[in-house]
Amino acid sequence: MEKKLLLYLMTVLLCAGCQCHSGTAKSDGETEVIDFTSFSEVEVEKFPETIVREKMYINIDASNEDLLFSGIDRVKITDDRIYILGRQDIRTKKLLVFDRTGAGIGAVGRRGQGPEEYLQISSFDVNERGDIFFIDGTFVNDRVFVFDKNLQFVSVRKLPFEADIIKCLPGNRLLFGLASWNKGLNAPMKFAVTDSDLNTEQAYVEYDEYIDSNFWLSDCFFIDVNGRIQYNKHINNNVYEISPEGNLAKTYRFDFGKKNMPDIYKKDLETNWAEIKRYCFLLNFTAVTDRYIMGTLQDRGQIKAYIVDRNSRKLYTIKNSRPEKLSDMGYYTDNLFITFLYPGKYEDLNSENLPPEVKKHIEDENFTICLNHLK
């Protein structure tokens, strides 16, 4: 009887401990280790055509001055539109909308300090109806703006937490990647799922102590992969896979063997940077499918774009040497590998197998997006 009572009390205490953070997910899902040392690395000038089923080029319209930009942070492609988070300069970004031919439609919102104006767009997404959501991340007062498909203002709300990125889920729900420096609601978790009124439904995956919130190395993204959502953040070599409902389904843990960075260095990246350059870690985005793994990483001080063909066990890497190179790995979504072709006159432009109109567009100082449909 005493043993049963003791077991009951322990169960009650355990349950109480689980409920101390309202809405916290109870399971972290399964984990798969990806052993990078098991792949044969091949350094190439560009990714092999053998993995690409079809290429499509979209010349981005540059006739409207309001739609000009100097760099691309992120692209989202829907059935009828292309959304580009473009950089005007190192501090200023704007969200631009084009049709699938590259013709300009308009800019989303207006930069400023008025009631319907934003200061800095840090992340965006588009829901099933075509409504556009973006985070105005000012490091003081993170807000979520909503515009309809016609680019008309709908609403703006203050976030109850600090977030890096946003993703629209079915049923008017939202998934947020929380900032490591978040001191608001749901700290110290990495993810939060909310309803349309920003009420938290669940939060999960706790930041550990090995994080440097003062050092921002690269952006992070939610990407669509085979009906699920994947996410990774620089330095941390875990890729999290989330279901369409917003639940954590799986964790991919990347193992770089002897090139794994010791955790202690992650707490102060600036001080330890000379040592950190000896190791390998994920950057920007990583996509994991049954056939391919792709993204960007830093390997002993060199930034590389890469694709792993899991069938052949080959790791194709390209040193990221922009602006000397014509193109750069941009984004991945549902078996579509997107590269950005930068404006300018390049030595390797004539050696590329590009349509004449694309070459001229690039030489005339315009951007082109290349959609690589993978096999």
Short mmCIF file of the C-alpha atoms (twelve columns), coordinates in Angstrom:
data_MODEL
# 
_entry.id   MODEL 
# 
loop_
_atom_site.group_PDB 
_atom_site.id 
_atom_site.type_symbol 
_atom_site.label_atom_id 
_atom_site.label_alt_id 
_atom_site.label_comp_id 
_atom_site.label_asym_id 
_atom_site.label_seq_id 
_atom_site.Cartn_x 
_atom_site.Cartn_y 
_atom_site.Cartn_z 
_atom_site.pdbx_PDB_model_num 
ATOM 1   C CA . MET A 1   0.000  0.000  0.000   1 
ATOM 2   C CA . GLU A 2   2.814  2.408  0.923   1 
ATOM 3   C CA . LYS A 3   4.609  1.628  -2.366  1 
ATOM 4   C CA . LYS A 4   1.435  2.320  -4.362  1 
ATOM 5   C CA . LEU A 5   0.943  5.612  -2.522  1 
ATOM 6   C CA . LEU A 6   4.571  6.620  -3.148  1 
ATOM 7   C CA . LEU A 7   4.238  5.760  -6.863  1 
ATOM 8   C CA . TYR A 8   1.029  7.788  -7.062  1 
ATOM 9   C CA . LEU A 9   2.664  10.827 -5.434  1 
ATOM 10  C CA . MET A 10  5.676  10.611 -7.776  1 
ATOM 11  C CA . THR A 11  3.335  10.474 -10.783 1 
ATOM 12  C CA . VAL A 12  1.404  13.518 -9.568  1 
ATOM 13  C CA . LEU A 13  4.625  15.486 -9.040  1 
ATOM 14  C CA . LEU A 14  5.923  14.500 -12.478 1 
ATOM 15  C CA . CYS A 15  2.690  15.570 -14.145 1 
ATOM 16  C CA . ALA A 16  2.733  18.835 -12.255 1 
ATOM 17  C CA . GLY A 17  6.276  19.458 -13.457 1 
ATOM 18  C CA . CYS A 18  5.233  18.853 -17.045 1 
ATOM 19  C CA . GLN A 19  2.407  21.364 -16.723 1 
ATOM 20  C CA . CYS A 20  4.469  24.204 -15.267 1 
ATOM 21  C CA . HIS A 21  4.870  25.592 -18.810 1 
ATOM 22  C CA . SER A 22  1.360  25.807 -20.253 1 
ATOM 23  C CA . GLY A 23  0.992  24.197 -23.659 1 
ATOM 24  C CA . THR A 24  4.479  22.690 -23.794 1 
ATOM 25  C CA . ALA A 25  4.750  19.727 -26.133 1 
ATOM 26  C CA . LYS A 26  5.239  16.405 -24.367 1 
ATOM 27  C CA . SER A 27  7.427  14.682 -26.968 1 
ATOM 28  C CA . ASP A 28  10.436 15.701 -28.995 1 
ATOM 29  C CA . GLY A 29  9.727  13.107 -31.710 1 
ATOM 30  C CA . GLU A 30  12.235 10.615 -33.107 1 
ATOM 31  C CA . THR A 31  15.872 11.422 -33.865 1 
ATOM 32  C CA . GLU A 32  17.941 10.399 -36.890 1 
ATOM 33  C CA . VAL A 33  21.706 10.907 -36.919 1 
ATOM 34  C CA . ILE A 34  23.199 11.966 -40.268 1 
ATOM 35  C CA . ASP A 35  26.862 10.947 -40.367 1 
ATOM 36  C CA . PHE A 36  28.508 13.483 -42.702 1 
ATOM 37  C CA . THR A 37  31.818 11.620 -42.498 1 
ATOM 38  C CA . SER A 38  30.232 8.696  -44.374 1 
ATOM 39  C CA . PHE A 39  29.778 10.740 -47.576 1 
ATOM 40  C CA . SER A 40  32.434 11.064 -50.295 1 
ATOM 41  C CA . GLU A 41  33.052 14.770 -50.901 1 
ATOM 42  C CA . VAL A 42  33.414 16.055 -54.459 1 
ATOM 43  C CA . GLU A 43  34.188 19.747 -54.901 1 
ATOM 44  C CA . VAL A 44  32.517 21.081 -58.060 1 
ATOM 45  C CA . GLU A 45  32.097 24.412 -59.857 1 
ATOM 46  C CA . LYS A 46  28.347 23.899 -60.032 1 
ATOM 47  C CA . PHE A 47  25.941 21.181 -58.997 1 
ATOM 48  C CA . PRO A 48  25.741 18.232 -61.434 1 
ATOM 49  C CA . GLU A 49  22.985 18.317 -64.031 1 
ATOM 50  C CA . THR A 50  22.342 14.628 -63.364 1 
ATOM 51  C CA . ILE A 51  20.302 15.463 -60.276 1 
ATOM 52  C CA . VAL A 52  18.172 18.105 -62.043 1 
ATOM 53  C CA . ARG A 53  15.077 17.014 -63.979 1 
ATOM 54  C CA . GLU A 54  14.125 20.418 -65.387 1 
ATOM 55  C CA . LYS A 55  15.268 24.050 -65.185 1 
ATOM 56  C CA . MET A 56  13.116 27.129 -65.468 1 
ATOM 57  C CA . TYR A 57  14.400 30.713 -65.576 1 
ATOM 58  C CA . ILE A 58  12.376 33.712 -64.434 1 
ATOM 59  C CA . ASN A 59  13.714 37.167 -65.293 1 
ATOM 60  C CA . ILE A 60  12.660 39.584 -62.565 1 
ATOM 61  C CA . ASP A 61  11.124 42.800 -63.884 1 
ATOM 62  C CA . ALA A 62  13.245 45.881 -63.183 1 
ATOM 63  C CA . SER A 63  11.146 48.521 -64.961 1 
ATOM 64  C CA . ASN A 64  9.452  49.810 -61.778 1 
ATOM 65  C CA . GLU A 65  11.758 51.733 -59.446 1 
ATOM 66  C CA . ASP A 66  9.575  50.827 -56.460 1 
ATOM 67  C CA . LEU A 67  10.397 47.147 -57.058 1 
ATOM 68  C CA . LEU A 68  14.170 47.459 -57.312 1 
ATOM 69  C CA . PHE A 69  16.459 45.696 -54.830 1 
ATOM 70  C CA . SER A 70  20.159 44.938 -54.498 1 
ATOM 71  C CA . GLY A 71  20.042 41.471 -52.921 1 
ATOM 72  C CA . ILE A 72  17.684 38.614 -52.131 1 
ATOM 73  C CA . ASP A 73  17.100 37.321 -48.607 1 
ATOM 74  C CA . ARG A 74  14.275 34.908 -49.292 1 
ATOM 75  C CA . VAL A 75  11.891 33.800 -52.025 1 
ATOM 76  C CA . LYS A 76  8.485  32.156 -51.740 1 
ATOM 77  C CA . ILE A 77  6.789  30.797 -54.854 1 
ATOM 78  C CA . THR A 78  3.080  29.987 -55.032 1 
ATOM 79  C CA . ASP A 79  0.917  28.861 -57.948 1 
ATOM 80  C CA . ASP A 80  0.572  32.375 -59.343 1 
ATOM 81  C CA . ARG A 81  3.068  34.602 -57.536 1 
ATOM 82  C CA . ILE A 82  6.672  35.121 -56.521 1 
ATOM 83  C CA . TYR A 83  7.398  36.870 -53.212 1 
ATOM 84  C CA . ILE A 84  10.884 38.296 -52.728 1 
ATOM 85  C CA . LEU A 85  12.243 39.701 -49.491 1 
ATOM 86  C CA . GLY A 86  14.764 42.007 -51.098 1 
ATOM 87  C CA . ARG A 87  17.570 44.045 -49.590 1 
ATOM 88  C CA . GLN A 88  17.943 47.697 -50.476 1 
ATOM 89  C CA . ASP A 89  21.028 48.022 -48.293 1 
ATOM 90  C CA . ILE A 90  22.574 46.239 -45.318 1 
ATOM 91  C CA . ARG A 91  19.809 47.430 -42.973 1 
ATOM 92  C CA . THR A 92  16.744 47.890 -45.162 1 
ATOM 93  C CA . LYS A 93  14.501 45.186 -46.621 1 
ATOM 94  C CA . LYS A 94  11.217 45.289 -48.496 1 
ATOM 95  C CA . LEU A 95  8.739  42.600 -49.517 1 
ATOM 96  C CA . LEU A 96  8.018  42.593 -53.241 1 
ATOM 97  C CA . VAL A 97  5.460  40.644 -55.262 1 
ATOM 98  C CA . PHE A 98  5.778  39.460 -58.877 1 
ATOM 99  C CA . ASP A 99  3.719  37.135 -61.045 1 
ATOM 100 C CA . ARG A 100 5.131  33.815 -62.243 1 
ATOM 101 C CA . THR A 101 6.569  35.460 -65.363 1 
ATOM 102 C CA . GLY A 102 8.576  37.915 -63.222 1 
ATOM 103 C CA . ALA A 103 6.352  40.926 -63.971 1 
ATOM 104 C CA . GLY A 104 5.994  43.277 -61.031 1 
ATOM 105 C CA . ILE A 105 2.754  43.434 -59.018 1 
ATOM 106 C CA . GLY A 106 3.712  45.675 -56.115 1 
ATOM 107 C CA . ALA A 107 5.382  46.171 -52.747 1 
ATOM 108 C CA . VAL A 108 3.808  45.014 -49.486 1 
ATOM 109 C CA . GLY A 109 3.336  47.878 -47.032 1 
ATOM 110 C CA . ARG A 110 5.417  50.964 -46.541 1 
ATOM 111 C CA . ARG A 111 8.491  51.595 -44.443 1 
ATOM 112 C CA . GLY A 112 8.184  54.256 -41.755 1 
ATOM 113 C CA . GLN A 113 6.961  54.893 -38.228 1 
ATOM 114 C CA . GLY A 114 3.276  55.461 -38.932 1 
ATOM 115 C CA . PRO A 115 0.455  53.219 -37.599 1 
ATOM 116 C CA . GLU A 116 0.421  50.982 -40.693 1 
ATOM 117 C CA . GLU A 117 4.139  51.214 -41.438 1 
ATOM 118 C CA . TYR A 118 7.028  48.888 -40.585 1 
ATOM 119 C CA . LEU A 119 10.693 49.431 -39.787 1 
ATOM 120 C CA . GLN A 120 12.390 46.113 -40.626 1 
ATOM 121 C CA . ILE A 121 10.889 42.966 -42.133 1 
ATOM 122 C CA . SER A 122 12.689 39.962 -40.665 1 
ATOM 123 C CA . SER A 123 10.479 37.108 -41.930 1 
ATOM 124 C CA . PHE A 124 7.302  36.537 -43.940 1 
ATOM 125 C CA . ASP A 125 4.903  33.871 -45.153 1 
ATOM 126 C CA . VAL A 126 1.695  33.564 -47.174 1 
ATOM 127 C CA . ASN A 127 -1.347 31.545 -46.081 1 
ATOM 128 C CA . GLU A 128 -3.728 29.437 -48.139 1 
ATOM 129 C CA . ARG A 129 -5.925 32.453 -49.003 1 
ATOM 130 C CA . GLY A 130 -2.991 34.540 -50.163 1 
ATOM 131 C CA . ASP A 131 -2.879 36.728 -47.056 1 
ATOM 132 C CA . ILE A 132 0.648  37.939 -46.328 1 
ATOM 133 C CA . PHE A 133 2.088  37.821 -42.810 1 
ATOM 134 C CA . PHE A 134 5.405  39.381 -41.830 1 
ATOM 135 C CA . ILE A 135 7.342  40.149 -38.668 1 
ATOM 136 C CA . ASP A 136 8.500  43.705 -38.106 1 
ATOM 137 C CA . GLY A 137 11.515 42.887 -35.959 1 
ATOM 138 C CA . THR A 138 12.905 46.034 -34.388 1 
ATOM 139 C CA . PHE A 139 14.566 44.406 -31.329 1 
ATOM 140 C CA . VAL A 140 12.271 46.619 -29.237 1 
ATOM 141 C CA . ASN A 141 8.732  45.814 -30.233 1 
ATOM 142 C CA . ASP A 142 8.239  42.792 -32.522 1 
ATOM 143 C CA . ARG A 143 4.955  43.023 -34.404 1 
ATOM 144 C CA . VAL A 144 3.037  40.896 -36.925 1 
ATOM 145 C CA . PHE A 145 1.574  42.676 -39.943 1 
ATOM 146 C CA . VAL A 146 -1.131 41.161 -42.153 1 
ATOM 147 C CA . PHE A 147 -1.928 42.260 -45.721 1 
ATOM 148 C CA . ASP A 148 -4.477 40.666 -48.036 1 
ATOM 149 C CA . LYS A 149 -3.790 39.233 -51.488 1 
ATOM 150 C CA . ASN A 150 -4.434 42.644 -53.032 1 
ATOM 151 C CA . LEU A 151 -1.600 44.045 -50.865 1 
ATOM 152 C CA . GLN A 152 -4.057 46.013 -48.737 1 
ATOM 153 C CA . PHE A 153 -3.351 46.483 -45.026 1 
ATOM 154 C CA . VAL A 154 -5.453 44.259 -42.720 1 
ATOM 155 C CA . SER A 155 -3.970 44.425 -39.220 1 
ATOM 156 C CA . VAL A 156 -0.907 44.779 -37.022 1 
ATOM 157 C CA . ARG A 157 -0.413 43.236 -33.567 1 
ATOM 158 C CA . LYS A 158 2.327  43.279 -30.996 1 
ATOM 159 C CA . LEU A 159 3.868  39.874 -30.395 1 
ATOM 160 C CA . PRO A 160 3.828  38.582 -26.795 1 
ATOM 161 C CA . PHE A 161 7.320  37.162 -27.426 1 
ATOM 162 C CA . GLU A 162 10.371 37.883 -29.581 1 
ATOM 163 C CA . ALA A 163 10.510 35.817 -32.761 1 
ATOM 164 C CA . ASP A 164 12.947 35.345 -35.645 1 
ATOM 165 C CA . ILE A 165 10.623 33.769 -38.211 1 
ATOM 166 C CA . ILE A 166 6.975  33.024 -38.975 1 
ATOM 167 C CA . LYS A 167 5.128  30.227 -40.801 1 
ATOM 168 C CA . CYS A 168 1.420  30.028 -41.668 1 
ATOM 169 C CA . LEU A 169 -0.316 26.791 -40.675 1 
ATOM 170 C CA . PRO A 170 -3.735 25.498 -41.763 1 
ATOM 171 C CA . GLY A 171 -6.757 26.788 -39.865 1 
ATOM 172 C CA . ASN A 172 -5.460 30.354 -39.370 1 
ATOM 173 C CA . ARG A 173 -2.768 29.145 -36.981 1 
ATOM 174 C CA . LEU A 174 0.826  30.368 -36.883 1 
ATOM 175 C CA . LEU A 175 4.191  28.778 -36.146 1 
ATOM 176 C CA . PHE A 176 6.979  30.990 -34.793 1 
ATOM 177 C CA . GLY A 177 10.690 30.349 -34.478 1 
ATOM 178 C CA . LEU A 178 11.451 32.147 -31.226 1 
ATOM 179 C CA . ALA A 179 14.556 34.267 -30.704 1 
ATOM 180 C CA . SER A 180 17.232 32.951 -28.377 1 
ATOM 181 C CA . TRP A 181 17.080 36.294 -26.522 1 
ATOM 182 C CA . ASN A 182 13.311 36.109 -26.017 1 
ATOM 183 C CA . LYS A 183 12.356 37.211 -22.494 1 
ATOM 184 C CA . GLY A 184 8.621  37.255 -23.152 1 
ATOM 185 C CA . LEU A 185 6.057  34.474 -23.301 1 
ATOM 186 C CA . ASN A 186 7.275  30.928 -24.029 1 
ATOM 187 C CA . ALA A 187 10.916 31.577 -23.085 1 
ATOM 188 C CA . PRO A 188 13.238 29.647 -23.286 1 
ATOM 189 C CA . MET A 189 11.581 27.569 -26.026 1 
ATOM 190 C CA . LYS A 190 12.579 27.549 -29.706 1 
ATOM 191 C CA . PHE A 191 9.094  27.138 -31.212 1 
ATOM 192 C CA . ALA A 192 5.583  28.368 -30.464 1 
ATOM 193 C CA . VAL A 193 2.286  27.571 -32.187 1 
ATOM 194 C CA . THR A 194 -0.463 30.163 -31.795 1 
ATOM 195 C CA . ASP A 195 -4.017 30.779 -32.939 1 
ATOM 196 C CA . SER A 196 -4.908 33.761 -35.112 1 
ATOM 197 C CA . ASP A 197 -5.103 35.978 -32.002 1 
ATOM 198 C CA . LEU A 198 -1.511 35.027 -31.032 1 
ATOM 199 C CA . ASN A 199 -2.628 32.919 -28.070 1 
ATOM 200 C CA . THR A 200 -0.077 30.137 -27.517 1 
ATOM 201 C CA . GLU A 201 -1.334 26.602 -28.113 1 
ATOM 202 C CA . GLN A 202 1.993  24.876 -27.525 1 
ATOM 203 C CA . ALA A 203 5.697  25.641 -27.249 1 
ATOM 204 C CA . TYR A 204 8.549  23.150 -27.457 1 
ATOM 205 C CA . VAL A 205 12.315 22.453 -27.735 1 
ATOM 206 C CA . GLU A 206 14.192 24.387 -25.091 1 
ATOM 207 C CA . TYR A 207 17.295 26.414 -25.887 1 
ATOM 208 C CA . ASP A 208 20.265 24.979 -24.037 1 
ATOM 209 C CA . GLU A 209 22.965 27.010 -22.330 1 
ATOM 210 C CA . TYR A 210 25.307 26.782 -25.335 1 
ATOM 211 C CA . ILE A 211 23.939 29.750 -27.253 1 
ATOM 212 C CA . ASP A 212 25.358 33.183 -28.022 1 
ATOM 213 C CA . SER A 213 22.474 35.610 -28.538 1 
ATOM 214 C CA . ASN A 214 24.860 38.483 -29.269 1 
ATOM 215 C CA . PHE A 215 26.272 36.958 -32.463 1 
ATOM 216 C CA . TRP A 216 24.146 36.595 -35.605 1 
ATOM 217 C CA . LEU A 217 25.914 34.504 -38.235 1 
ATOM 218 C CA . SER A 218 23.170 33.799 -40.793 1 
ATOM 219 C CA . ASP A 219 19.411 33.951 -41.231 1 
ATOM 220 C CA . CYS A 220 17.185 30.973 -40.502 1 
ATOM 221 C CA . PHE A 221 14.052 29.783 -42.302 1 
ATOM 222 C CA . PHE A 222 11.064 27.493 -42.174 1 
ATOM 223 C CA . ILE A 223 11.081 25.482 -45.405 1 
ATOM 224 C CA . ASP A 224 8.515  23.110 -46.921 1 
ATOM 225 C CA . VAL A 225 9.794  19.581 -47.450 1 
ATOM 226 C CA . ASN A 226 7.465  16.807 -48.596 1 
ATOM 227 C CA . GLY A 227 4.446  18.125 -46.738 1 
ATOM 228 C CA . ARG A 228 6.362  18.952 -43.564 1 
ATOM 229 C CA . ILE A 229 8.266  21.956 -42.259 1 
ATOM 230 C CA . GLN A 230 12.000 21.940 -41.535 1 
ATOM 231 C CA . TYR A 231 14.121 24.412 -39.591 1 
ATOM 232 C CA . ASN A 232 17.701 24.822 -38.458 1 
ATOM 233 C CA . LYS A 233 19.685 27.658 -36.917 1 
ATOM 234 C CA . HIS A 234 23.348 28.469 -37.467 1 
ATOM 235 C CA . ILE A 235 25.941 26.734 -35.272 1 
ATOM 236 C CA . ASN A 236 23.399 24.246 -33.902 1 
ATOM 237 C CA . ASN A 237 23.598 21.067 -35.998 1 
ATOM 238 C CA . ASN A 238 20.042 19.891 -35.390 1 
ATOM 239 C CA . VAL A 239 17.387 20.140 -38.100 1 
ATOM 240 C CA . TYR A 240 13.858 20.024 -36.703 1 
ATOM 241 C CA . GLU A 241 10.983 18.584 -38.732 1 
ATOM 242 C CA . ILE A 242 7.499  19.820 -37.841 1 
ATOM 243 C CA . SER A 243 4.157  18.439 -38.997 1 
ATOM 244 C CA . PRO A 244 1.596  20.615 -40.863 1 
ATOM 245 C CA . GLU A 245 -0.334 20.770 -37.583 1 
ATOM 246 C CA . GLY A 246 2.670  22.335 -35.873 1 
ATOM 247 C CA . ASN A 247 3.853  19.330 -33.858 1 
ATOM 248 C CA . LEU A 248 7.498  18.316 -33.614 1 
ATOM 249 C CA . ALA A 249 7.801  15.107 -35.634 1 
ATOM 250 C CA . LYS A 250 11.519 14.433 -35.984 1 
ATOM 251 C CA . THR A 251 15.028 15.739 -35.325 1 
ATOM 252 C CA . TYR A 252 17.925 15.214 -37.734 1 
ATOM 253 C CA . ARG A 253 21.221 15.448 -35.859 1 
ATOM 254 C CA . PHE A 254 24.225 16.167 -38.094 1 
ATOM 255 C CA . ASP A 255 27.478 14.539 -37.026 1 
ATOM 256 C CA . PHE A 256 30.691 15.969 -38.504 1 
ATOM 257 C CA . GLY A 257 32.966 13.614 -36.554 1 
ATOM 258 C CA . LYS A 258 36.236 15.252 -35.504 1 
ATOM 259 C CA . LYS A 259 34.984 18.539 -36.959 1 
ATOM 260 C CA . ASN A 260 32.098 18.807 -34.465 1 
ATOM 261 C CA . MET A 261 32.456 22.064 -32.558 1 
ATOM 262 C CA . PRO A 262 32.868 21.741 -28.765 1 
ATOM 263 C CA . ASP A 263 29.779 23.129 -27.021 1 
ATOM 264 C CA . ILE A 264 31.793 25.467 -24.825 1 
ATOM 265 C CA . TYR A 265 32.826 27.567 -27.866 1 
ATOM 266 C CA . LYS A 266 29.175 28.217 -28.765 1 
ATOM 267 C CA . LYS A 267 28.629 30.418 -25.706 1 
ATOM 268 C CA . ASP A 268 30.947 33.181 -26.963 1 
ATOM 269 C CA . LEU A 269 31.380 33.026 -30.724 1 
ATOM 270 C CA . GLU A 270 33.285 36.273 -31.161 1 
ATOM 271 C CA . THR A 271 35.930 35.441 -28.554 1 
ATOM 272 C CA . ASN A 272 36.340 31.882 -29.822 1 
ATOM 273 C CA . TRP A 273 36.092 32.634 -33.550 1 
ATOM 274 C CA . ALA A 274 39.700 31.658 -34.339 1 
ATOM 275 C CA . GLU A 275 39.076 28.227 -32.792 1 
ATOM 276 C CA . ILE A 276 35.598 27.896 -34.274 1 
ATOM 277 C CA . LYS A 277 37.006 28.189 -37.808 1 
ATOM 278 C CA . ARG A 278 38.602 24.781 -37.295 1 
ATOM 279 C CA . TYR A 279 35.194 23.078 -37.178 1 
ATOM 280 C CA . CYS A 280 32.146 22.406 -39.338 1 
ATOM 281 C CA . PHE A 281 28.558 23.511 -38.718 1 
ATOM 282 C CA . LEU A 282 25.283 24.245 -40.517 1 
ATOM 283 C CA . LEU A 283 24.323 27.715 -41.737 1 
ATOM 284 C CA . ASN A 284 21.316 29.423 -43.288 1 
ATOM 285 C CA . PHE A 285 18.996 26.513 -44.204 1 
ATOM 286 C CA . THR A 286 19.153 22.747 -44.474 1 
ATOM 287 C CA . ALA A 287 16.670 20.495 -46.250 1 
ATOM 288 C CA . VAL A 288 16.552 16.739 -45.685 1 
ATOM 289 C CA . THR A 289 14.626 14.397 -47.984 1 
ATOM 290 C CA . ASP A 290 14.809 10.649 -48.608 1 
ATOM 291 C CA . ARG A 291 16.958 11.307 -51.695 1 
ATOM 292 C CA . TYR A 292 18.838 14.553 -50.969 1 
ATOM 293 C CA . ILE A 293 20.311 16.707 -48.227 1 
ATOM 294 C CA . MET A 294 21.131 20.279 -49.181 1 
ATOM 295 C CA . GLY A 295 21.917 23.678 -47.752 1 
ATOM 296 C CA . THR A 296 24.919 25.727 -46.693 1 
ATOM 297 C CA . LEU A 297 27.583 25.086 -44.097 1 
ATOM 298 C CA . GLN A 298 30.854 26.466 -42.830 1 
ATOM 299 C CA . ASP A 299 33.697 23.982 -43.077 1 
ATOM 300 C CA . ARG A 300 36.985 25.048 -41.468 1 
ATOM 301 C CA . GLY A 301 36.396 28.700 -42.242 1 
ATOM 302 C CA . GLN A 302 35.021 28.209 -45.760 1 
ATOM 303 C CA . ILE A 303 31.328 28.767 -46.528 1 
ATOM 304 C CA . LYS A 304 30.045 26.100 -48.898 1 
ATOM 305 C CA . ALA A 305 26.786 25.291 -50.609 1 
ATOM 306 C CA . TYR A 306 26.237 21.537 -50.749 1 
ATOM 307 C CA . ILE A 307 23.979 18.760 -51.982 1 
ATOM 308 C CA . VAL A 308 24.217 15.172 -50.782 1 
ATOM 309 C CA . ASP A 309 22.906 12.448 -53.069 1 
ATOM 310 C CA . ARG A 310 21.930 9.872  -50.462 1 
ATOM 311 C CA . ASN A 311 21.688 7.107  -53.067 1 
ATOM 312 C CA . SER A 312 25.278 7.470  -54.312 1 
ATOM 313 C CA . ARG A 313 26.554 8.734  -50.906 1 
ATOM 314 C CA . LYS A 314 28.262 11.645 -52.706 1 
ATOM 315 C CA . LEU A 315 28.600 15.090 -51.149 1 
ATOM 316 C CA . TYR A 316 28.834 17.831 -53.786 1 
ATOM 317 C CA . THR A 317 30.219 21.108 -52.431 1 
ATOM 318 C CA . ILE A 318 30.707 24.531 -53.974 1 
ATOM 319 C CA . LYS A 319 32.771 27.195 -52.262 1 
ATOM 320 C CA . ASN A 320 30.558 30.228 -51.816 1 
ATOM 321 C CA . SER A 321 32.693 32.852 -53.569 1 
ATOM 322 C CA . ARG A 322 30.123 35.451 -54.526 1 
ATOM 323 C CA . PRO A 323 30.385 37.939 -56.237 1 
ATOM 324 C CA . GLU A 324 32.983 36.194 -58.392 1 
ATOM 325 C CA . LYS A 325 30.431 33.487 -59.144 1 
ATOM 326 C CA . LEU A 326 27.330 34.032 -61.230 1 
ATOM 327 C CA . SER A 327 24.843 32.206 -59.022 1 
ATOM 328 C CA . ASP A 328 24.250 31.303 -55.417 1 
ATOM 329 C CA . MET A 329 22.136 28.741 -53.590 1 
ATOM 330 C CA . GLY A 330 19.002 30.567 -52.578 1 
ATOM 331 C CA . TYR A 331 16.257 28.384 -51.189 1 
ATOM 332 C CA . TYR A 332 14.547 24.998 -51.267 1 
ATOM 333 C CA . THR A 333 10.872 24.117 -51.243 1 
ATOM 334 C CA . ASP A 334 9.166  20.811 -52.078 1 
ATOM 335 C CA . ASN A 335 11.725 19.310 -54.484 1 
ATOM 336 C CA . LEU A 336 12.413 22.720 -55.997 1 
ATOM 337 C CA . PHE A 337 15.963 23.935 -55.549 1 
ATOM 338 C CA . ILE A 338 16.112 27.695 -56.179 1 
ATOM 339 C CA . THR A 339 19.238 29.576 -57.196 1 
ATOM 340 C CA . PHE A 340 19.699 33.322 -57.620 1 
ATOM 341 C CA . LEU A 341 21.540 34.636 -60.674 1 
ATOM 342 C CA . TYR A 342 23.074 37.987 -59.842 1 
ATOM 343 C CA . PRO A 343 23.212 41.056 -62.082 1 
ATOM 344 C CA . GLY A 344 26.449 41.919 -63.841 1 
ATOM 345 C CA . LYS A 345 28.981 40.858 -66.438 1 
ATOM 346 C CA . TYR A 346 30.678 37.662 -65.296 1 
ATOM 347 C CA . GLU A 347 33.617 35.800 -66.733 1 
ATOM 348 C CA . ASP A 348 31.661 32.547 -66.541 1 
ATOM 349 C CA . LEU A 349 28.454 33.949 -68.057 1 
ATOM 350 C CA . ASN A 350 29.232 32.792 -71.600 1 
ATOM 351 C CA . SER A 351 30.269 29.353 -70.378 1 
ATOM 352 C CA . GLU A 352 26.871 28.831 -68.733 1 
ATOM 353 C CA . ASN A 353 24.213 27.055 -70.760 1 
ATOM 354 C CA . LEU A 354 21.741 29.928 -70.400 1 
ATOM 355 C CA . PRO A 355 19.047 31.081 -72.823 1 
ATOM 356 C CA . PRO A 356 20.121 34.268 -74.687 1 
ATOM 357 C CA . GLU A 357 17.367 36.371 -73.090 1 
ATOM 358 C CA . VAL A 358 18.546 35.338 -69.627 1 
ATOM 359 C CA . LYS A 359 22.169 36.267 -70.389 1 
ATOM 360 C CA . LYS A 360 21.088 39.685 -71.668 1 
ATOM 361 C CA . HIS A 361 18.863 40.239 -68.623 1 
ATOM 362 C CA . ILE A 362 21.772 39.544 -66.283 1 
ATOM 363 C CA . GLU A 363 24.220 41.656 -68.286 1 
ATOM 364 C CA . ASP A 364 21.722 44.521 -68.112 1 
ATOM 365 C CA . GLU A 365 22.111 44.461 -64.310 1 
ATOM 366 C CA . ASN A 366 18.945 42.502 -63.486 1 
ATOM 367 C CA . PHE A 367 18.166 39.480 -61.292 1 
ATOM 368 C CA . THR A 368 17.088 36.085 -62.577 1 
ATOM 369 C CA . ILE A 369 15.699 33.233 -60.496 1 
ATOM 370 C CA . CYS A 370 16.420 29.682 -61.589 1 
ATOM 371 C CA . LEU A 371 14.012 26.925 -60.523 1 
ATOM 372 C CA . ASN A 372 15.758 23.550 -60.482 1 
ATOM 373 C CA . HIS A 373 13.261 20.689 -60.333 1 
ATOM 374 C CA . LEU A 374 15.155 17.789 -58.777 1 
ATOM 375 C CA . LYS A 375 14.828 14.180 -59.907 1 
# 
